[in-house]
Tab-separated table of C-alpha atoms and ligand atoms in Angstrom:
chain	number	residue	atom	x	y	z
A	1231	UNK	CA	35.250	8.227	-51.463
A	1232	UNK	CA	35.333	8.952	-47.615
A	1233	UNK	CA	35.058	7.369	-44.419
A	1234	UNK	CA	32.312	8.095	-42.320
A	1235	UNK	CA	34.437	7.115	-38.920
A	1236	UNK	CA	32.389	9.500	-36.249
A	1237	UNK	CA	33.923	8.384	-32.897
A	1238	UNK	CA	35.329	5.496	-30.740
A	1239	UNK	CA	32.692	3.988	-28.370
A	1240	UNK	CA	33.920	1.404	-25.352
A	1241	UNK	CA	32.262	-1.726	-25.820
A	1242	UNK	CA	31.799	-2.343	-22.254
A	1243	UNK	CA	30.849	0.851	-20.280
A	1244	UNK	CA	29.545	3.079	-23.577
A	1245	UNK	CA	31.428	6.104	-23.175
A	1246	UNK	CA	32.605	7.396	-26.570
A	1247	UNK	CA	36.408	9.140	-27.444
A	1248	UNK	CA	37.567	11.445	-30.407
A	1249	UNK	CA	38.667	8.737	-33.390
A	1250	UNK	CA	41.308	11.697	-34.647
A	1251	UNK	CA	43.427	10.725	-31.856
A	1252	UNK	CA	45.784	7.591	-31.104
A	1253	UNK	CA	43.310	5.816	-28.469
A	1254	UNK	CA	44.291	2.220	-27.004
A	1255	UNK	CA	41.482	0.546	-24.818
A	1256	UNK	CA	39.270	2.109	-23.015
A	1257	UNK	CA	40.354	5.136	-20.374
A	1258	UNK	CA	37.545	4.449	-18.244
A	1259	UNK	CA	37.005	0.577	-17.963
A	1260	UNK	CA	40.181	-0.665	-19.840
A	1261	UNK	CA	37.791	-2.784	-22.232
A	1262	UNK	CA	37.732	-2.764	-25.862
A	1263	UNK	CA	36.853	0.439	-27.764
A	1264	UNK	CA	34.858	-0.035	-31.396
A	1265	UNK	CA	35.149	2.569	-34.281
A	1266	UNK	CA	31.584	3.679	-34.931
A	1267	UNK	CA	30.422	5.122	-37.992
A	1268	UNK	CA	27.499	7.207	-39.301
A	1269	UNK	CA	25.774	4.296	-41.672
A	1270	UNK	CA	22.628	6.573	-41.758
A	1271	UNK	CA	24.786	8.738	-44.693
A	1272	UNK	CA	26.261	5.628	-45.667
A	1273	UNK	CA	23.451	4.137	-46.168
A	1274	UNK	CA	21.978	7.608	-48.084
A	1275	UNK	CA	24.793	7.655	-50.144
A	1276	UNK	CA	26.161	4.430	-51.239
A	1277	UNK	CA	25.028	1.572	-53.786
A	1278	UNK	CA	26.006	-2.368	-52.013
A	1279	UNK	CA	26.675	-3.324	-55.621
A	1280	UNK	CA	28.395	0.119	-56.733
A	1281	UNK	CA	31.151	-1.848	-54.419
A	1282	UNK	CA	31.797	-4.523	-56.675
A	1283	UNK	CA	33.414	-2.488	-59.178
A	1284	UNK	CA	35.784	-1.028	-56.945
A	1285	UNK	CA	39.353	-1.947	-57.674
A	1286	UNK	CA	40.109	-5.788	-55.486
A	1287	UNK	CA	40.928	-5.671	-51.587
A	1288	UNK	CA	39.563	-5.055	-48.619
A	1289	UNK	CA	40.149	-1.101	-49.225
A	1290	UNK	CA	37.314	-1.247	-51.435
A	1291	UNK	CA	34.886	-0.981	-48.274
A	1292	UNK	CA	36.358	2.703	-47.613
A	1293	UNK	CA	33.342	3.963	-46.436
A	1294	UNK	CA	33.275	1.874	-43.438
A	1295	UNK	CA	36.272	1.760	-42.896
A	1296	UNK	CA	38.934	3.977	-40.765
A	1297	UNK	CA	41.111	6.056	-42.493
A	1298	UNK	CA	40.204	9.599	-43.326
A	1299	UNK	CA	42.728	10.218	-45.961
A	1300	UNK	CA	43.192	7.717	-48.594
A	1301	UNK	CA	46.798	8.645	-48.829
A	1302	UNK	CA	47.353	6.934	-45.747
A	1303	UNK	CA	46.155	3.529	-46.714
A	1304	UNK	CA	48.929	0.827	-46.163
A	1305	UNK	CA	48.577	-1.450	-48.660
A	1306	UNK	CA	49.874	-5.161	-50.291
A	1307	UNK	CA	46.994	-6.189	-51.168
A	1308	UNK	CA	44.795	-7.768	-49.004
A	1309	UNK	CA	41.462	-9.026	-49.082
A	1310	UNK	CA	38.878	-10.483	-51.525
A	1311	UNK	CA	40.631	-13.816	-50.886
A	1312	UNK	CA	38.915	-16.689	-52.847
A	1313	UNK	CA	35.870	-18.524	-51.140
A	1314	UNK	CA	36.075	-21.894	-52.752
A	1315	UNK	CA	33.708	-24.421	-52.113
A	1316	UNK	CA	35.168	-27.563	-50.372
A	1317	UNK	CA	34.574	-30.069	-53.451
A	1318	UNK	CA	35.910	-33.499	-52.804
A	1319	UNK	CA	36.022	-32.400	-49.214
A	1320	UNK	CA	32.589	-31.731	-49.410
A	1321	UNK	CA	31.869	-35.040	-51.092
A	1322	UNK	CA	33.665	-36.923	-48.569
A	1323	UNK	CA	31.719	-35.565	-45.771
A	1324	UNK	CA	28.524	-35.901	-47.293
A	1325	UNK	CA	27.889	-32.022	-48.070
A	1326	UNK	CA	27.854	-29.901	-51.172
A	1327	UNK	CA	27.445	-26.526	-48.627
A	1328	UNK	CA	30.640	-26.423	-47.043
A	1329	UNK	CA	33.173	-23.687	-47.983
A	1330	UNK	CA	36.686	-22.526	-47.318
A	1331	UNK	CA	37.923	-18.938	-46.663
A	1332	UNK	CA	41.368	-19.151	-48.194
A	1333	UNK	CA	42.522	-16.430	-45.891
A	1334	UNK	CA	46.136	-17.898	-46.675
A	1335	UNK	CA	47.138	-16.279	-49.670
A	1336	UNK	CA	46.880	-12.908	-47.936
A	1337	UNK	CA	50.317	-10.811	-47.859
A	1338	UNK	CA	52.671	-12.578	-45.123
A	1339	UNK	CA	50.516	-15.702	-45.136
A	1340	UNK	CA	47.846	-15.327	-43.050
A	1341	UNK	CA	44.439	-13.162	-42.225
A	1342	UNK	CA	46.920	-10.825	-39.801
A	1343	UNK	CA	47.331	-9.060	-42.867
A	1344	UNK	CA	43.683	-7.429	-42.948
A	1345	UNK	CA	43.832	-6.258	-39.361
A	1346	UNK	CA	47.237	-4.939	-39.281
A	1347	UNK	CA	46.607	-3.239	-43.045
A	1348	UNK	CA	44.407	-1.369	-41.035
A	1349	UNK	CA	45.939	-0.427	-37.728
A	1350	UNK	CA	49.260	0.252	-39.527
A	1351	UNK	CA	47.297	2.455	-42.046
A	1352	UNK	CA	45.375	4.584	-39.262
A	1353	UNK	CA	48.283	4.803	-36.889
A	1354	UNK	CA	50.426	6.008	-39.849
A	1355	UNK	CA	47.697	8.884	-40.477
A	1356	UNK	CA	47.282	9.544	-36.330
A	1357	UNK	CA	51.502	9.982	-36.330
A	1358	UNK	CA	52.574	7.707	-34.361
A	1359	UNK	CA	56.416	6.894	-35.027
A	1360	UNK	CA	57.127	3.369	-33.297
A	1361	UNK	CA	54.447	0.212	-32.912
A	1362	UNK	CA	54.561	-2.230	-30.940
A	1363	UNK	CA	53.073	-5.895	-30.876
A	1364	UNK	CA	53.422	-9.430	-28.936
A	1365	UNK	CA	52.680	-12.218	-31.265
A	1366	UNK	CA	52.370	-15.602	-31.411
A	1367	UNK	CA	54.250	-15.225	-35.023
A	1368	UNK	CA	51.706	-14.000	-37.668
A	1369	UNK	CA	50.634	-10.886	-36.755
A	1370	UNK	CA	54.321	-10.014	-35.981
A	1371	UNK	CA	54.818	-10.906	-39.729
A	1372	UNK	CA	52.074	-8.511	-40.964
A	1373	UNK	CA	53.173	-5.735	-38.791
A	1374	UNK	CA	56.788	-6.304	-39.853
A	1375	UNK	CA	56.126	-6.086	-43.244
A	1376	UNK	CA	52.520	-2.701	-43.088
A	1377	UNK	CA	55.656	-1.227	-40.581
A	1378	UNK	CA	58.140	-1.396	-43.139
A	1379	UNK	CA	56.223	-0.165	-46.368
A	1380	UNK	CA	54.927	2.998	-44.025
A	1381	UNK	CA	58.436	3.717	-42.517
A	1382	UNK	CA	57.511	2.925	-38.826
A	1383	UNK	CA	59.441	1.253	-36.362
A	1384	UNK	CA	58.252	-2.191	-35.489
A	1385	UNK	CA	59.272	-3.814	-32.255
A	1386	UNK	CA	57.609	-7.384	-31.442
A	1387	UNK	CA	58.320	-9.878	-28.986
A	1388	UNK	CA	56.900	-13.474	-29.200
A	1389	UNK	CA	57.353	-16.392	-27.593
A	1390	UNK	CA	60.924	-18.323	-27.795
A	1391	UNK	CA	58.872	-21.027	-29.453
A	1392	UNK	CA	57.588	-18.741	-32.489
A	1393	UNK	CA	57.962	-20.433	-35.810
A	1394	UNK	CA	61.048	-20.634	-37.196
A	1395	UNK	CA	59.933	-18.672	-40.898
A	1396	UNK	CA	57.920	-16.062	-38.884
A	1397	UNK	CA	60.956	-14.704	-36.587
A	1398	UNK	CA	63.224	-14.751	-40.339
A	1399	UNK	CA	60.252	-13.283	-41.687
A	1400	UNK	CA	60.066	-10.163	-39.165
A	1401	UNK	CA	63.470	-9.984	-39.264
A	1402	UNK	CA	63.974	-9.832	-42.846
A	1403	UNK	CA	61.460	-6.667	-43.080
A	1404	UNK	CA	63.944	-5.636	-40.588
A	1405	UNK	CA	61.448	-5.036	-37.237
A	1406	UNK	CA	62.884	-5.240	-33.817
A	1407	UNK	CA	62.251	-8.765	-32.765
A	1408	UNK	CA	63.089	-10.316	-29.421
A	1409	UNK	CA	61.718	-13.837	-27.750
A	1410	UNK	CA	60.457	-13.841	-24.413
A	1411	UNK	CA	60.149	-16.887	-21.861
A	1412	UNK	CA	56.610	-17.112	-22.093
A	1413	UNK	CA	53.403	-17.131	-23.965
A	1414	UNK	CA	52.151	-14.350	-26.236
A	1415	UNK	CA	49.916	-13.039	-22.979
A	1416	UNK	CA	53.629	-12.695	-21.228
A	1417	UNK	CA	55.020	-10.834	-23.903
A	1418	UNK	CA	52.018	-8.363	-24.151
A	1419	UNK	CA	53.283	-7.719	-20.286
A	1420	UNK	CA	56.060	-6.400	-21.583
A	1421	UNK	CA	54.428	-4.779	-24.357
A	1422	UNK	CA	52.364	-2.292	-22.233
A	1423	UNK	CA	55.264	-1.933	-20.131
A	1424	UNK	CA	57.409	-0.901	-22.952
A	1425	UNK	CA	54.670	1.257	-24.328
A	1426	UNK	CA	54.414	3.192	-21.017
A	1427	UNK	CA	58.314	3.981	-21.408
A	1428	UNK	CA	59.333	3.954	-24.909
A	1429	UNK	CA	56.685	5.937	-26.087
A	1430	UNK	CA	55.810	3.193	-28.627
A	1431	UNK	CA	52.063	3.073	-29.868
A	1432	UNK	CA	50.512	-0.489	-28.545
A	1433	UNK	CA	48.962	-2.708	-31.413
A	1434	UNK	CA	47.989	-6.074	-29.326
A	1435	UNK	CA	44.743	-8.108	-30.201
A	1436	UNK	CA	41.502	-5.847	-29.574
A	1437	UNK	CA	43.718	-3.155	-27.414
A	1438	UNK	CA	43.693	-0.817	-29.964
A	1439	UNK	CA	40.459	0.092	-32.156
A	1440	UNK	CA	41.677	-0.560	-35.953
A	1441	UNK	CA	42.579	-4.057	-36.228
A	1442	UNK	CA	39.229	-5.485	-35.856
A	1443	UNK	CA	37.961	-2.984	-38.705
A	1444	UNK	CA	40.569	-4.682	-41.181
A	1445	UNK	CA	39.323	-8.250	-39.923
A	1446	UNK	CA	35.981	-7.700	-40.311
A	1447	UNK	CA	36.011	-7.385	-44.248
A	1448	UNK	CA	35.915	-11.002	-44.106
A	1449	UNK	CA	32.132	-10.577	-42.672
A	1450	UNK	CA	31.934	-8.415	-45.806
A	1451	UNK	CA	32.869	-9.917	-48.004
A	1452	UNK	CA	31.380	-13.464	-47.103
A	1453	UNK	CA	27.920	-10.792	-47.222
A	1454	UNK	CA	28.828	-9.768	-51.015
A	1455	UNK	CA	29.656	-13.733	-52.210
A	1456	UNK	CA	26.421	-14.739	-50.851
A	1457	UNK	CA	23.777	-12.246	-52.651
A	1458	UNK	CA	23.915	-9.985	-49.321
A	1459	UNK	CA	22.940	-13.102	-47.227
A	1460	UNK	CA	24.681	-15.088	-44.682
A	1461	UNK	CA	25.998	-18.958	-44.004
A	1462	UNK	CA	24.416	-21.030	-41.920
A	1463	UNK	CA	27.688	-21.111	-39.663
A	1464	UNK	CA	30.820	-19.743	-39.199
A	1465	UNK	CA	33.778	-22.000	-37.926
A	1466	UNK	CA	36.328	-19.876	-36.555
A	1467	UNK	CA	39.866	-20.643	-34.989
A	1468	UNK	CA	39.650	-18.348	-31.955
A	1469	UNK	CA	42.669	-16.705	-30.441
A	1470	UNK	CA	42.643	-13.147	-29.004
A	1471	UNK	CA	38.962	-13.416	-30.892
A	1472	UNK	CA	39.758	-10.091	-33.797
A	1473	UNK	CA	37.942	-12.145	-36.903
A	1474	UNK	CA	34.867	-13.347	-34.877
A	1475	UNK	CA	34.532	-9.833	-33.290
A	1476	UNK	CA	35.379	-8.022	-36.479
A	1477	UNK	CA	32.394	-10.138	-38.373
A	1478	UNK	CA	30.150	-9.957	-35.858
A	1479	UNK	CA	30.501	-6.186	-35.594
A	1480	UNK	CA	30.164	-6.141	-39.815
A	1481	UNK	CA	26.995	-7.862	-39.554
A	1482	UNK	CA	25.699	-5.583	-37.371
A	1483	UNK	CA	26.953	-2.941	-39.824
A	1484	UNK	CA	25.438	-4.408	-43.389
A	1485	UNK	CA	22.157	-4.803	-41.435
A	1486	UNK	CA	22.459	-1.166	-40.091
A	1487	UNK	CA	22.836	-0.160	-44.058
A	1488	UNK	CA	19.523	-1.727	-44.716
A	1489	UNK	CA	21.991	-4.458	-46.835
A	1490	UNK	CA	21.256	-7.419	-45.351
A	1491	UNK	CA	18.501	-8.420	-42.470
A	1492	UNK	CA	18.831	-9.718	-39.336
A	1493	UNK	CA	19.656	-13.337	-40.115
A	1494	UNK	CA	22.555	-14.610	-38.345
A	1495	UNK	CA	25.238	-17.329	-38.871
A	1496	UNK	CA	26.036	-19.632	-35.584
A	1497	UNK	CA	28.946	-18.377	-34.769
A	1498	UNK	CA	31.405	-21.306	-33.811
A	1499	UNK	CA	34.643	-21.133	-31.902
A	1500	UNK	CA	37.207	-23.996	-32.359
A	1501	UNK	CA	40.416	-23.888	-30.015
A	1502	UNK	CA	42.969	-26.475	-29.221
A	1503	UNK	CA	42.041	-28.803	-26.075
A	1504	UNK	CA	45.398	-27.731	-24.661
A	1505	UNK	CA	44.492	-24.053	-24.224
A	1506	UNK	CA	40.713	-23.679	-24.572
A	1507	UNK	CA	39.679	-20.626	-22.599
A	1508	UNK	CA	36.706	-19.563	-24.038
A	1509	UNK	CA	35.250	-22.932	-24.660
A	1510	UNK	CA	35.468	-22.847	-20.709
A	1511	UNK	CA	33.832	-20.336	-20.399
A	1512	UNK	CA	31.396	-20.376	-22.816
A	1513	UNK	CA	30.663	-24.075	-21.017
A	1514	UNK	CA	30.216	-22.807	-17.558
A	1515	UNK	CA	27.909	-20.234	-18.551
A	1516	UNK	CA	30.537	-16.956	-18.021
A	1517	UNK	CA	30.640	-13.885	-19.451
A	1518	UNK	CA	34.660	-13.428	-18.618
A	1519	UNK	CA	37.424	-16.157	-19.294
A	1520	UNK	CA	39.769	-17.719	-16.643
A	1521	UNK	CA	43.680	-17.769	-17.878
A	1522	UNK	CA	43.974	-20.975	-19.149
A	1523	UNK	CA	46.590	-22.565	-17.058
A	1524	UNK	CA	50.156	-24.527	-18.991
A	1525	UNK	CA	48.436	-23.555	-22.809
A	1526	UNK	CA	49.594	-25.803	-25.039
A	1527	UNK	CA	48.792	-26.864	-29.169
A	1528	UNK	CA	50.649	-27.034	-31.995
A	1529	UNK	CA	48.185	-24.364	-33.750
A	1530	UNK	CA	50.682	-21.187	-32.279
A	1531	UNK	CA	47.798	-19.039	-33.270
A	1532	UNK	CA	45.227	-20.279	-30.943
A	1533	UNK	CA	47.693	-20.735	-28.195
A	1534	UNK	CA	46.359	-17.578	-26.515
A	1535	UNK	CA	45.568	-18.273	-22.479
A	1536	UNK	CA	44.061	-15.012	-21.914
A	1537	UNK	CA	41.887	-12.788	-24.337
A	1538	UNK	CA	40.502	-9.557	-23.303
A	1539	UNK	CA	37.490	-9.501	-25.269
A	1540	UNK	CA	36.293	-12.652	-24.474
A	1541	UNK	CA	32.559	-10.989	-22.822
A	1542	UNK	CA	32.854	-9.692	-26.924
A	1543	UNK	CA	33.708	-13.769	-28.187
A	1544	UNK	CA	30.959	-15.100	-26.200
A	1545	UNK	CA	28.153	-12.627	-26.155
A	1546	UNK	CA	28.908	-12.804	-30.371
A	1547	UNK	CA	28.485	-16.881	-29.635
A	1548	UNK	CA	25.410	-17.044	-27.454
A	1549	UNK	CA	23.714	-14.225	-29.021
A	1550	UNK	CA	23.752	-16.572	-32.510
A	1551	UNK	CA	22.902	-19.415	-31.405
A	1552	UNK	CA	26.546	-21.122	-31.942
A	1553	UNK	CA	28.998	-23.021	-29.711
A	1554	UNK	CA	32.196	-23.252	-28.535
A	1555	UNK	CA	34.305	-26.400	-29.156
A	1556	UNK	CA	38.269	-28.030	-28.643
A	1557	UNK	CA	39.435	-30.081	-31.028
A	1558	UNK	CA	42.823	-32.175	-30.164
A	1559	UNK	CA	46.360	-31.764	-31.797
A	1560	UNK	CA	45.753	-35.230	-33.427
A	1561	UNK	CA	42.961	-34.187	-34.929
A	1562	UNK	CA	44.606	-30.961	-36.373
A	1563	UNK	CA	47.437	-32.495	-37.726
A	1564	UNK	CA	45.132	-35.097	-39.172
A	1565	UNK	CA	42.987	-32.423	-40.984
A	1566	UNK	CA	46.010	-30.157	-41.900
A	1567	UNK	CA	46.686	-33.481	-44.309
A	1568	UNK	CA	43.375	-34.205	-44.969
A	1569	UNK	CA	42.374	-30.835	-46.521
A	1570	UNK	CA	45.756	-30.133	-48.461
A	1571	UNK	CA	44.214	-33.931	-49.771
A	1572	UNK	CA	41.206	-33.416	-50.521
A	1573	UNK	CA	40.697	-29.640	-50.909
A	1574	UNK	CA	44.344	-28.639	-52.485
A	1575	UNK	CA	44.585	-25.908	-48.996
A	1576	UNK	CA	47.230	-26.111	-47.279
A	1577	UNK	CA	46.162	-24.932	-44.376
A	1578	UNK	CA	47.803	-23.904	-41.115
A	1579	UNK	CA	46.931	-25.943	-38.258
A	1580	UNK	CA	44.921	-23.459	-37.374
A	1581	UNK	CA	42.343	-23.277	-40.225
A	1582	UNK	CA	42.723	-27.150	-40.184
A	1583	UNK	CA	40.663	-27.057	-36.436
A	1584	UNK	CA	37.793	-25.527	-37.937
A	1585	UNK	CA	37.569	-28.945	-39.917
A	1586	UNK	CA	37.598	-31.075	-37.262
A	1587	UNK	CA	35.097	-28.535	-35.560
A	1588	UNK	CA	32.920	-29.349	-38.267
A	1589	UNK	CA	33.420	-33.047	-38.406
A	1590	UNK	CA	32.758	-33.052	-33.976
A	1591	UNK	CA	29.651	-30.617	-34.911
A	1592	UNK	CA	28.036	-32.349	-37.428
A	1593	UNK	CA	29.005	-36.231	-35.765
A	1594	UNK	CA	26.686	-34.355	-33.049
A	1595	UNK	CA	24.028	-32.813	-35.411
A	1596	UNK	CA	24.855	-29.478	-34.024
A	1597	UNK	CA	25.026	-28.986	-37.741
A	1598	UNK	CA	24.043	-30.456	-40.812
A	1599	UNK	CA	25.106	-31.273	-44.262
A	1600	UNK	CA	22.557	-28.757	-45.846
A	1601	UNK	CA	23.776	-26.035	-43.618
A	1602	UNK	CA	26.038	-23.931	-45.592
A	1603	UNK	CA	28.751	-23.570	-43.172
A	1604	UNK	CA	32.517	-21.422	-43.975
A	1605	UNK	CA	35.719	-22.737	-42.577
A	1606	UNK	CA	37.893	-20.143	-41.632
A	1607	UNK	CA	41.843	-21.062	-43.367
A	1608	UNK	CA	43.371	-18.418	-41.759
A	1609	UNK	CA	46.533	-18.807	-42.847
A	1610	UNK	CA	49.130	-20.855	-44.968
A	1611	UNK	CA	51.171	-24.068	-43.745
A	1612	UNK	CA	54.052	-22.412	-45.342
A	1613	UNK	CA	54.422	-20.632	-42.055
A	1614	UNK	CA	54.039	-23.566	-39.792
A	1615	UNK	CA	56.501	-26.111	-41.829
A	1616	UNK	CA	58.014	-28.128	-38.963
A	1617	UNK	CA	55.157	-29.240	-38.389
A	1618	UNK	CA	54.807	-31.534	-41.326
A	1619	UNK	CA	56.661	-34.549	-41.581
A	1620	UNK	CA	59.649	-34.906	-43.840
A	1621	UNK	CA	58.399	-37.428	-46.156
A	1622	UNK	CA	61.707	-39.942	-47.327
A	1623	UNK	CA	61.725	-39.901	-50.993
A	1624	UNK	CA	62.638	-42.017	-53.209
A	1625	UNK	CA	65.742	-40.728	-55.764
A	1626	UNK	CA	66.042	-41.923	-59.107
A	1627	UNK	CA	69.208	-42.093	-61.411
A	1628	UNK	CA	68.569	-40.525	-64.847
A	1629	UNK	CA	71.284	-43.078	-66.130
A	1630	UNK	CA	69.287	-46.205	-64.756
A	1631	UNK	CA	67.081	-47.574	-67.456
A	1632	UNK	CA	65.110	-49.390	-64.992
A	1633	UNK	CA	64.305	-46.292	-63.138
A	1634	UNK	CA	60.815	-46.958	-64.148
A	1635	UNK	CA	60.396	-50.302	-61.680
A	1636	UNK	CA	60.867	-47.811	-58.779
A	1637	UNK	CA	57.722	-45.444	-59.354
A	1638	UNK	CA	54.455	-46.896	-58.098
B	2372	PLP	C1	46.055	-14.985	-35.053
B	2372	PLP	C2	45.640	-16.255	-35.673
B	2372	PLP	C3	44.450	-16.894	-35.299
B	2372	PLP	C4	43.534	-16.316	-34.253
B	2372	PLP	O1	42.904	-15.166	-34.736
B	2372	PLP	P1	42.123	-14.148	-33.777
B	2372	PLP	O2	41.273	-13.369	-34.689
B	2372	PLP	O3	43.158	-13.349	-33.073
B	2372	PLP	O4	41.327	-14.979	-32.833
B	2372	PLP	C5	44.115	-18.049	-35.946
B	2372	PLP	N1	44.905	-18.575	-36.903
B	2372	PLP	C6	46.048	-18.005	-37.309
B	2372	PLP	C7	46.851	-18.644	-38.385
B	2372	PLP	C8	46.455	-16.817	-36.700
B	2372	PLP	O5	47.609	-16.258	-37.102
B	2373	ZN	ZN1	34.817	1.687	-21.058
């Protein structure tokens, strides 16, 4: 097995960089850089279904994916996380085609885990010695815990609000963490500055070129689940935008290998009304996102104000016929309940937009119940448990014999 990683290419201007050296974004433009690969030997050389006898993981894509040396890979096992098929949920709604990406049950809760596998993994084999990250709580957690099985030094900085199990979760792997007044845009301020002086290597959202190439197994493997075809849609809880990037550029990929053609899912973005940038913008017809002024949601994740490849978000959006949609808090906490119900997920607020994306989309007949459409879970409620209501509980003596009269 090797990777066939040729060069970095910027995704705005084109000009290409060396991949065997630590590259952030773009030196030219400051804009997002890609990995590129040469799929014509890929495609000479390897069998699609060769792949599903690999060992489990997202690893198993090697070929396509970033590291040189397999010695280098980071690994907890991420990846290949079960696509289950939304059941009562489904019956509820009227639909036996909707599906759930479980991406919870990844290592540290949540899909973080692919991307950072992946940047950890190829910044381990480039040398650097110290990373760097601002987080809204997750991706803090993966890094933490890649950082600490490849002996690197993990700073993060997140916002004062983070989570209370993500900071004890990035501390317990024993990263550098400190809060910052501010939102996770605000702490990747200090991140670059930091970087600039402390010599640490940068890892935010879509500045660096490795991250995306762990998210965008999920493209792969929702290719390999459905006989090298696509969904209808894709519902995706859009932050800094890595998955719905990383897909989109896997699609382009599979099709490249001759593995799939050039059907498309509608890519759909859900974020929280409170801090809805690229719905915004995807409304008024722009290329570019404003800041999104006082962002607010209880879905941490999504509460990103500013995303630097949004042009990357929307062009993936527009160019598949999807949309761009906000969803309230209500309606998140409501579907955070309502899939742990009726789908046993419990899902992250989060992954619970994406169903009341679906519910908005289909109540408009932007989608139907016979298009097969994947909700993105992106990560576990485990992380997020404040945000569920204590319930009061009954408690029963073992020494009452009427014990019995008190269960319903
Ligand atoms: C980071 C995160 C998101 C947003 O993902 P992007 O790919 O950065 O847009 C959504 N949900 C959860 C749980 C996250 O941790
Ligand atoms: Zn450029």
């Amino acid at each position: 097995m090797h990777s066939h990683l040729s060069h970095l290419q910027c995704t705005y201007c084109g000009e290409t960089y060396a991949a065997d050296e630590l590259h952030t974004t773009c030196p030219k433009c400051g804009k997002v850089l890609f990995a590129r690969y040469d799929l014509q030997a890929v495609r000479a050389h390897l069998d699609r279904d060769a792949l599903a006898c690999r060992p489990r993981g997202m690893w198993r894509w090697f070929e396509i994916m970033p590291v040189r040396d397999p010695a280098n890979v980071v690994t907890l096992g991420e990846g290949d996380t079960p696509l289950l098929p939304a059941g009562r949920l489904g019956e509820h709604l009227g639909t036996e085609r909707l599906w759930i990406k479980d991406e919870g049950l990844n290592p540290t809760g949540s899909f973080k885990a692919r991307g950072l596998s992946a940047a950890v993994s190829k910044a381990k084999e480039l040398g650097a010695k110290a990373i760097a990250i601002p987080s809204a709580g997750n991706a803090a957690s993966a890094l933490a815990a890649y950082g600490a099985r490849a002996g690197l030094a993990v700073y993060q900085f997140m916002p004062q609000d983070v989570p209370e199990m993500m900071r004890k979760e990035a501390h317990q792997y024993g990263a550098r963490t400190y809060l910052v007044k501010g939102l996770i845009n605000d702490a990747g301020r200090l991140v670059r500055e930091g970087a600039r002086h402390k010599g640490w290597f940068d890892v935010s959202t879509l500045r660096e070129p490795y991250r995306q190439e762990g998210k965008k197994t999920m493209g792969l493997e929702l290719a390999q689940h459905f006989g090298w075809s696509l969904p209808d849609a894709i519902i995706y809880p859009t932050g800094g935008g890595t998955g719905i990037v990383g897909m989109w550029k896997a699609f382009d990929e599979l099709e490249q290998l001759g593995w799939i053609g050039a059907k498309r899912p509608k890519m759909v973005v859900v974020q929280a009304e409170g801090c809805a940038p690229i719905v915004r913008a995807y409304q008024a017809g722009q290329r570019h996102a404003e800041l999104f002024p006082d962002a607010h949601t209880i879905a941490p994740g999504i509460r990103v104000p500013a995303a630097i490849g949004d042009y990357l978000i929307l062009d993936a959006v527009r160019s598949s016929g999807g949309t761009a949609i906000a969803v309230s808090d209500e309606e998140i906490a409501r579907d955070m309940r309502e899939m742990a119900r009726l789908a046993g997920v419990f899902a992250s607020p989060e992954g619970a937009a994406t169903l009341s994306a679906y519910k908005k989309l289909r109540a408009e007949g932007f989608l139907s119940p016979d298009d097969v459409t994947v909700l993105f879970s992106c990560g576990s409620a485990f992380k997020n448990a404040e945000l569920i209501q204590p319930p009061s509980l009954t408690v029963l003596d073992p020494n009452d014999p009427g014990w019995l009269n008190e269960v319903a």
